[in-house]
């Protein structure tokens, strides 16, 4: 059977390595190369020997050693796992370890060809000029078909192979951007030396030790507070390929800036507790959240619910609202401008992050541009790093 690039054994092994990383195992490029060499050396004669070799390469402590049997079976023998029923118009090619190893040998013996030959470069829905909203949502990802995904939501890892050093770099970037957010002055004062105003009460108390002489005056300065940050990520079908990146970025700011994170499609849901949780299974749960969504997008309705229900008491002057979406809305076009105007009325500053190079040309977004402070392209972490100087 001819192996297509989408089911190439090397990509299958990379998917297995991604699953291991998401559960806390340190499997990088060196470990993947060692696992590939072991597969080519041992062959597919004994799966037990190959699994033992891979286990010794990937596992570094007792916890990882205990996790291994379940992760290996979940990936290579998913048909034996209980509790999963999937309805779809197409079936996903099964992962067979023996067949994958045999194909590795065949690829090694055959003439070497570029792995991506003939494969079109990925592009987002809005990159195609003149495409309608329905066409863009249908072509944004090959995984969407008739309302059901062709692959398991917790097994599809495209764009989610994050190494520990990459996550650390993203966390540091979020910390730098958070430090640049202008603090908001309040009416309260706090003690500081030197200061701008004399703290008469503390000065009089300290003067007792000096016989009533104010020899050690106490001073105060204005107390400032960091602005409240709210992140609303679009996880509708047209944003399926970008939602993992948006949620990874949102999680970094939920940790560093105590941001409140929401996801929306036709409804709104807060996922802040999930984002702030430090667990090896967080990405699995994030994927489950996004997989449960889909269909169309009601941005205006979601923003209204956010302002009236979830953030009514916290939306004040200087609050930052970051919307991550392509701007395609199934609500009436004029409703988005009304919803954004209501947010601005509370004093919030709105930044719109879009996954395309140009500002999306959606009708709803064109009529609401006057209420948005800044548009920022966000298709990669590099885009976020480039925008850190304007996020303040």
Short mmCIF file of C-alpha atoms in Angstrom, two decimals:
data_model
loop_
_atom_site.label_atom_id
_atom_site.label_comp_id
_atom_site.label_asym_id
_atom_site.label_seq_id
_atom_site.Cartn_x
_atom_site.Cartn_y
_atom_site.Cartn_z
CA UNK A 1 0.00 0.00 0.00
CA UNK A 2 1.40 3.38 -0.97
CA UNK A 3 2.03 5.76 1.88
CA UNK A 4 0.72 9.28 1.45
CA UNK A 5 2.46 12.22 3.08
CA UNK A 6 -0.47 12.64 5.49
CA UNK A 7 0.09 9.11 6.87
CA UNK A 8 3.87 8.91 6.52
CA UNK A 9 5.48 6.81 9.30
CA UNK A 10 7.83 9.61 10.29
CA UNK A 11 4.83 11.92 10.83
CA UNK A 12 3.06 9.13 12.73
CA UNK A 13 6.05 8.82 15.04
CA UNK A 14 6.10 12.62 15.43
CA UNK A 15 2.44 12.50 16.46
CA UNK A 16 3.25 9.86 19.06
CA UNK A 17 6.10 12.03 20.38
CA UNK A 18 3.69 14.99 20.60
CA UNK A 19 1.29 12.90 22.70
CA UNK A 20 4.15 12.00 25.04
CA UNK A 21 5.18 15.65 25.39
CA UNK A 22 1.66 16.74 26.21
CA UNK A 23 1.69 14.34 29.16
CA UNK A 24 4.94 15.72 30.55
CA UNK A 25 7.53 13.43 28.94
CA UNK A 26 10.66 15.19 27.67
CA UNK A 27 10.73 13.88 24.11
CA UNK A 28 12.64 16.19 21.81
CA UNK A 29 14.33 15.83 18.45
CA UNK A 30 17.16 13.69 19.86
CA UNK A 31 14.71 11.24 21.44
CA UNK A 32 12.66 11.05 18.25
CA UNK A 33 15.78 10.27 16.23
CA UNK A 34 16.75 7.58 18.73
CA UNK A 35 13.27 6.06 18.53
CA UNK A 36 13.43 6.09 14.73
CA UNK A 37 16.85 4.41 14.78
CA UNK A 38 15.56 1.76 17.18
CA UNK A 39 12.60 1.07 14.90
CA UNK A 40 14.86 0.68 11.87
CA UNK A 41 17.27 -1.54 13.81
CA UNK A 42 14.78 -3.83 15.55
CA UNK A 43 12.25 -3.90 12.74
CA UNK A 44 8.63 -4.95 13.18
CA UNK A 45 9.28 -8.56 14.24
CA UNK A 46 8.56 -7.99 17.93
CA UNK A 47 6.44 -5.08 19.07
CA UNK A 48 7.31 -5.89 22.68
CA UNK A 49 11.05 -5.40 22.08
CA UNK A 50 10.47 -2.16 20.19
CA UNK A 51 8.15 -0.81 22.89
CA UNK A 52 10.75 -1.64 25.55
CA UNK A 53 13.43 0.23 23.60
CA UNK A 54 11.21 3.27 23.10
CA UNK A 55 10.20 3.22 26.76
CA UNK A 56 13.84 3.34 27.85
CA UNK A 57 14.45 6.31 25.53
CA UNK A 58 11.38 8.38 26.44
CA UNK A 59 10.90 7.71 30.17
CA UNK A 60 13.15 9.47 32.70
CA UNK A 61 11.41 8.85 36.03
CA UNK A 62 8.93 6.55 37.75
CA UNK A 63 5.87 8.64 36.86
CA UNK A 64 6.68 8.57 33.16
CA UNK A 65 7.41 4.83 33.36
CA UNK A 66 3.93 4.23 34.81
CA UNK A 67 2.26 6.44 32.19
CA UNK A 68 3.92 4.69 29.26
CA UNK A 69 1.63 1.61 28.79
CA UNK A 70 -1.52 3.74 28.67
CA UNK A 71 -0.04 6.31 26.25
CA UNK A 72 1.42 3.64 23.98
CA UNK A 73 -1.88 1.78 23.82
CA UNK A 74 -3.91 4.97 23.35
CA UNK A 75 -1.89 5.96 20.30
CA UNK A 76 -0.95 2.69 18.58
CA UNK A 77 -3.98 0.62 19.58
CA UNK A 78 -6.74 3.22 19.83
CA UNK A 79 -9.28 0.66 18.52
CA UNK A 80 -8.84 -1.32 21.74
CA UNK A 81 -9.56 1.64 24.02
CA UNK A 82 -13.05 1.90 25.48
CA UNK A 83 -15.30 4.92 25.79
CA UNK A 84 -14.95 6.55 22.38
CA UNK A 85 -17.64 6.59 19.67
CA UNK A 86 -17.12 8.68 16.58
CA UNK A 87 -19.50 9.43 13.70
CA UNK A 88 -17.95 10.84 10.54
CA UNK A 89 -18.19 10.66 6.80
CA UNK A 90 -14.59 9.41 6.52
CA UNK A 91 -12.44 7.11 8.58
CA UNK A 92 -8.99 7.91 9.88
CA UNK A 93 -6.25 5.49 8.78
CA UNK A 94 -5.45 3.24 11.73
CA UNK A 95 -2.05 3.44 13.38
CA UNK A 96 -0.39 0.05 13.03
CA UNK A 97 3.09 -0.10 14.56
CA UNK A 98 4.29 -3.03 12.47
CA UNK A 99 3.06 -1.47 9.25
CA UNK A 100 4.64 1.89 10.18
CA UNK A 101 8.03 0.28 10.84
CA UNK A 102 7.83 -1.66 7.57
CA UNK A 103 7.06 1.57 5.72
CA UNK A 104 10.07 3.20 7.37
CA UNK A 105 12.27 0.51 5.85
CA UNK A 106 10.60 0.92 2.47
CA UNK A 107 11.13 4.68 2.57
CA UNK A 108 14.76 4.18 3.52
CA UNK A 109 15.33 1.85 0.56
CA UNK A 110 13.34 3.83 -1.97
CA UNK A 111 14.51 6.94 -3.79
CA UNK A 112 14.47 9.93 -1.49
CA UNK A 113 11.93 12.55 -2.34
CA UNK A 114 11.08 15.81 -0.59
CA UNK A 115 8.43 14.94 2.04
CA UNK A 116 6.20 17.89 1.08
CA UNK A 117 6.48 17.56 -2.70
CA UNK A 118 3.19 18.39 -4.31
CA UNK A 119 1.66 19.42 -1.01
CA UNK A 120 0.11 22.89 -1.17
CA UNK A 121 1.30 25.45 1.33
CA UNK A 122 -1.18 26.07 4.14
CA UNK A 123 -3.14 29.30 4.00
CA UNK A 124 -5.83 30.75 6.13
CA UNK A 125 -9.37 31.20 4.97
CA UNK A 126 -9.17 34.94 4.61
CA UNK A 127 -6.01 34.82 2.48
CA UNK A 128 -8.03 33.89 -0.61
CA UNK A 129 -9.23 37.12 -2.25
CA UNK A 130 -12.91 37.35 -2.99
CA UNK A 131 -13.85 34.27 -0.98
CA UNK A 132 -17.24 34.35 0.70
CA UNK A 133 -17.73 33.75 4.39
CA UNK A 134 -19.19 30.27 3.82
CA UNK A 135 -16.35 29.31 1.49
CA UNK A 136 -13.78 30.59 3.95
CA UNK A 137 -15.23 28.65 6.84
CA UNK A 138 -15.46 25.50 4.73
CA UNK A 139 -11.91 25.74 3.39
CA UNK A 140 -10.22 26.97 6.55
CA UNK A 141 -9.44 23.40 7.63
CA UNK A 142 -9.59 20.01 5.91
CA UNK A 143 -10.68 18.41 9.15
CA UNK A 144 -14.21 19.82 9.13
CA UNK A 145 -16.78 17.73 7.27
CA UNK A 146 -20.52 17.92 7.64
CA UNK A 147 -20.37 19.17 11.23
CA UNK A 148 -18.16 16.29 12.41
CA UNK A 149 -14.40 16.13 12.53
CA UNK A 150 -12.54 13.44 10.60
CA UNK A 151 -10.13 12.92 13.48
CA UNK A 152 -10.32 12.46 17.21
CA UNK A 153 -10.14 15.91 18.90
CA UNK A 154 -7.57 14.73 21.44
CA UNK A 155 -5.43 12.94 18.84
CA UNK A 156 -5.15 15.74 16.27
CA UNK A 157 -2.03 17.68 17.16
CA UNK A 158 -1.40 19.92 14.12
CA UNK A 159 0.43 23.07 15.26
CA UNK A 160 0.50 21.93 18.89
CA UNK A 161 3.93 20.28 19.18
CA UNK A 162 5.27 22.65 21.82
CA UNK A 163 8.65 21.84 23.31
CA UNK A 164 9.36 22.90 26.92
CA UNK A 165 11.81 25.58 25.79
CA UNK A 166 9.17 27.00 23.41
CA UNK A 167 6.62 27.19 26.22
CA UNK A 168 9.20 28.89 28.40
CA UNK A 169 9.92 31.46 25.69
CA UNK A 170 6.20 32.17 25.29
CA UNK A 171 5.87 32.62 29.05
CA UNK A 172 8.78 35.09 29.11
CA UNK A 173 7.26 37.02 26.21
CA UNK A 174 3.93 37.26 28.06
CA UNK A 175 5.81 38.51 31.11
CA UNK A 176 7.50 41.25 29.08
CA UNK A 177 4.21 42.39 27.55
CA UNK A 178 2.50 42.36 30.95
CA UNK A 179 5.24 44.58 32.37
CA UNK A 180 4.58 47.10 29.58
CA UNK A 181 0.87 47.44 30.34
CA UNK A 182 0.45 50.89 31.81
CA UNK A 183 -0.62 50.77 35.46
CA UNK A 184 -3.74 52.70 36.38
CA UNK A 185 -3.57 55.36 39.13
CA UNK A 186 -6.07 55.07 41.96
CA UNK A 187 -7.31 57.45 44.65
CA UNK A 188 -5.47 55.53 47.34
CA UNK A 189 -1.97 56.13 48.65
CA UNK A 190 0.75 53.77 49.83
CA UNK A 191 3.86 54.23 51.94
CA UNK A 192 7.08 54.92 50.05
CA UNK A 193 10.43 56.54 50.75
CA UNK A 194 10.83 59.04 49.22
CA UNK A 195 7.26 60.04 48.50
CA UNK A 196 5.08 62.89 47.32
CA UNK A 197 2.81 63.43 50.34
CA UNK A 198 3.50 63.45 54.06
CA UNK A 199 1.84 60.61 55.98
CA UNK A 200 0.87 62.63 59.03
CA UNK A 201 -0.40 59.71 61.12
CA UNK A 202 2.76 57.61 60.78
CA UNK A 203 4.93 60.66 61.25
CA UNK A 204 3.24 61.52 64.57
CA UNK A 205 3.48 57.92 65.77
CA UNK A 206 7.18 57.73 64.99
CA UNK A 207 7.79 61.08 66.69
CA UNK A 208 6.92 59.56 70.09
CA UNK A 209 10.33 57.92 70.19
CA UNK A 210 11.90 61.33 69.70
CA UNK A 211 9.98 63.13 72.42
CA UNK A 212 7.38 64.48 70.02
CA UNK A 213 9.87 65.78 67.47
CA UNK A 214 9.13 64.68 63.84
CA UNK A 215 12.64 63.40 63.21
CA UNK A 216 11.55 60.50 60.93
CA UNK A 217 8.81 61.73 58.57
CA UNK A 218 6.83 59.12 56.61
CA UNK A 219 5.85 59.69 53.00
CA UNK A 220 3.29 58.35 50.56
CA UNK A 221 2.85 58.02 46.81
CA UNK A 222 -0.20 57.29 44.66
CA UNK A 223 -1.09 53.62 44.49
CA UNK A 224 -1.29 52.14 40.99
CA UNK A 225 -2.88 48.91 39.84
CA UNK A 226 -2.28 46.86 36.68
CA UNK A 227 -5.13 47.06 34.18
CA UNK A 228 -7.61 44.22 34.00
CA UNK A 229 -7.00 42.03 30.97
CA UNK A 230 -9.72 40.01 29.23
CA UNK A 231 -9.00 37.64 26.33
CA UNK A 232 -11.81 36.35 24.11
CA UNK A 233 -10.72 33.63 21.67
CA UNK A 234 -12.80 32.55 18.70
CA UNK A 235 -12.96 28.73 18.49
CA UNK A 236 -15.51 28.43 15.71
CA UNK A 237 -14.97 26.17 12.71
CA UNK A 238 -13.29 28.88 10.61
CA UNK A 239 -10.73 29.36 13.42
CA UNK A 240 -10.09 25.68 14.11
CA UNK A 241 -6.51 25.73 12.86
CA UNK A 242 -5.66 28.89 14.85
CA UNK A 243 -7.48 28.19 18.13
CA UNK A 244 -4.64 26.07 19.65
CA UNK A 245 -2.16 28.94 19.22
CA UNK A 246 -4.62 31.51 20.60
CA UNK A 247 -5.33 29.37 23.66
CA UNK A 248 -1.64 28.76 24.32
CA UNK A 249 -1.06 32.52 24.25
CA UNK A 250 -4.14 33.13 26.41
CA UNK A 251 -2.86 30.61 28.95
CA UNK A 252 0.48 32.43 29.18
CA UNK A 253 -1.30 35.71 29.98
CA UNK A 254 -3.68 34.00 32.39
CA UNK A 255 -0.61 32.98 34.41
CA UNK A 256 1.48 36.14 34.04
CA UNK A 257 -1.20 38.88 33.99
CA UNK A 258 -4.06 37.11 35.79
CA UNK A 259 -6.12 37.58 32.64
CA UNK A 260 -9.64 36.22 32.39
CA UNK A 261 -9.97 33.99 29.34
CA UNK A 262 -13.16 33.25 27.38
CA UNK A 263 -13.84 31.12 24.33
CA UNK A 264 -16.80 31.61 22.03
CA UNK A 265 -18.51 30.41 18.89
CA UNK A 266 -22.30 30.64 19.02
CA UNK A 267 -22.07 31.00 22.80
CA UNK A 268 -19.55 32.19 25.37
CA UNK A 269 -17.76 30.19 28.05
CA UNK A 270 -15.10 31.20 30.58
CA UNK A 271 -12.06 28.90 30.82
CA UNK A 272 -9.88 30.94 33.20
CA UNK A 273 -9.57 28.22 35.90
CA UNK A 274 -8.49 25.75 33.23
CA UNK A 275 -5.92 28.17 31.80
CA UNK A 276 -4.37 28.86 35.21
CA UNK A 277 -4.06 25.21 36.14
CA UNK A 278 -0.54 23.80 35.94
CA UNK A 279 -0.98 20.20 34.83
CA UNK A 280 0.51 17.90 32.20
CA UNK A 281 -3.03 17.24 30.89
CA UNK A 282 -3.99 20.90 30.42
CA UNK A 283 -3.53 20.76 26.64
CA UNK A 284 -5.77 17.67 26.46
CA UNK A 285 -8.51 19.60 28.23
CA UNK A 286 -8.00 22.69 26.07
CA UNK A 287 -8.38 20.52 22.99
CA UNK A 288 -11.58 19.07 24.44
CA UNK A 289 -12.98 22.58 24.93
CA UNK A 290 -12.27 23.62 21.35
CA UNK A 291 -13.46 20.30 19.94
CA UNK A 292 -16.83 20.74 21.64
CA UNK A 293 -17.35 24.00 19.81
CA UNK A 294 -17.56 24.64 16.08
CA UNK A 295 -20.35 25.68 13.70
CA UNK A 296 -20.82 29.41 13.12
CA UNK A 297 -19.75 32.48 15.05
CA UNK A 298 -21.90 34.96 16.97
CA UNK A 299 -19.35 37.56 17.97
CA UNK A 300 -21.78 40.37 18.80
CA UNK A 301 -23.95 38.16 21.01
CA UNK A 302 -20.88 36.80 22.78
CA UNK A 303 -19.54 40.30 23.46
CA UNK A 304 -22.91 41.40 24.83
CA UNK A 305 -23.01 38.42 27.18
CA UNK A 306 -19.43 39.12 28.24
CA UNK A 307 -20.17 42.77 29.09
CA UNK A 308 -23.53 42.24 30.79
CA UNK A 309 -22.94 39.00 32.69
CA UNK A 310 -19.31 37.94 33.09
CA UNK A 311 -17.32 41.18 33.37
CA UNK A 312 -19.94 43.75 34.33
CA UNK A 313 -18.29 44.62 37.66
CA UNK A 314 -14.70 44.62 36.33
CA UNK A 315 -15.00 46.58 33.10
CA UNK A 316 -13.69 50.02 33.97
CA UNK A 317 -11.43 52.73 32.67
CA UNK A 318 -8.26 51.25 31.27
CA UNK A 319 -9.42 47.64 31.10
CA UNK A 320 -7.97 45.77 28.12
CA UNK A 321 -10.16 43.53 25.98
CA UNK A 322 -8.30 41.36 23.47
CA UNK A 323 -10.48 39.71 20.84
CA UNK A 324 -8.83 36.92 18.80
CA UNK A 325 -10.96 36.23 15.74
CA UNK A 326 -11.17 36.46 11.95
CA UNK A 327 -14.18 38.78 12.35
CA UNK A 328 -16.75 36.68 10.46
CA UNK A 329 -20.02 37.04 12.38
CA UNK A 330 -23.39 35.38 11.79
CA UNK A 331 -25.16 38.09 13.78
CA UNK A 332 -26.42 41.15 11.95
CA UNK A 333 -23.43 43.25 10.80
CA UNK A 334 -24.48 46.35 12.72
CA UNK A 335 -24.76 44.42 16.02
CA UNK A 336 -20.98 44.08 16.36
CA UNK A 337 -20.47 47.85 16.31
CA UNK A 338 -23.16 48.24 18.99
CA UNK A 339 -21.53 45.59 21.21
CA UNK A 340 -18.08 47.15 20.87
CA UNK A 341 -19.47 50.62 21.56
CA UNK A 342 -20.94 49.29 24.82
CA UNK A 343 -17.51 48.01 25.84
CA UNK A 344 -15.94 51.34 25.02
CA UNK A 345 -18.58 53.07 27.11
CA UNK A 346 -17.19 51.27 30.15
CA UNK A 347 -13.75 52.68 29.37
CA UNK A 348 -12.26 49.48 27.96
CA UNK A 349 -9.55 49.56 25.30
CA UNK A 350 -10.14 46.98 22.56
CA UNK A 351 -7.40 45.23 20.58
CA UNK A 352 -8.37 42.87 17.76
CA UNK A 353 -5.97 40.03 16.90
CA UNK A 354 -6.56 38.43 13.49
CA UNK A 355 -4.82 35.38 11.93
CA UNK A 356 -4.23 37.00 8.54
CA UNK A 357 -1.70 39.54 7.35
CA UNK A 358 -4.36 42.07 6.38
CA UNK A 359 -7.28 43.20 8.52
CA UNK A 360 -10.23 40.86 7.80
CA UNK A 361 -12.73 42.24 5.30
CA UNK A 362 -15.84 40.92 7.06
CA UNK A 363 -18.82 43.25 6.77
CA UNK A 364 -19.40 43.33 10.54
CA UNK A 365 -15.80 44.26 11.22
CA UNK A 366 -15.73 47.00 8.58
CA UNK A 367 -18.60 48.77 10.31
CA UNK A 368 -17.02 48.40 13.77
CA UNK A 369 -13.47 49.62 13.09
CA UNK A 370 -14.11 52.98 14.74
CA UNK A 371 -14.59 51.23 18.11
CA UNK A 372 -11.37 49.16 17.94
CA UNK A 373 -8.14 50.76 19.16
CA UNK A 374 -5.72 48.52 17.29
CA UNK A 375 -5.61 45.61 14.84
CA UNK A 376 -2.70 43.16 15.21
CA UNK A 377 -1.93 40.13 13.00
CA UNK A 378 -1.36 36.99 15.06
CA UNK A 379 -0.55 33.81 13.16
CA UNK A 380 2.53 32.80 15.18
CA UNK A 381 4.45 33.59 18.35
CA UNK A 382 6.79 35.71 16.20
CA UNK A 383 3.83 38.01 15.42
CA UNK A 384 3.18 38.41 19.14
CA UNK A 385 6.84 39.22 19.76
CA UNK A 386 6.75 41.84 17.00
CA UNK A 387 3.68 43.45 18.57
CA UNK A 388 5.00 43.67 22.13
CA UNK A 389 6.15 47.26 21.62
CA UNK A 390 2.66 48.50 20.73
CA UNK A 391 0.82 46.58 23.46
CA UNK A 392 0.76 48.94 26.42
#
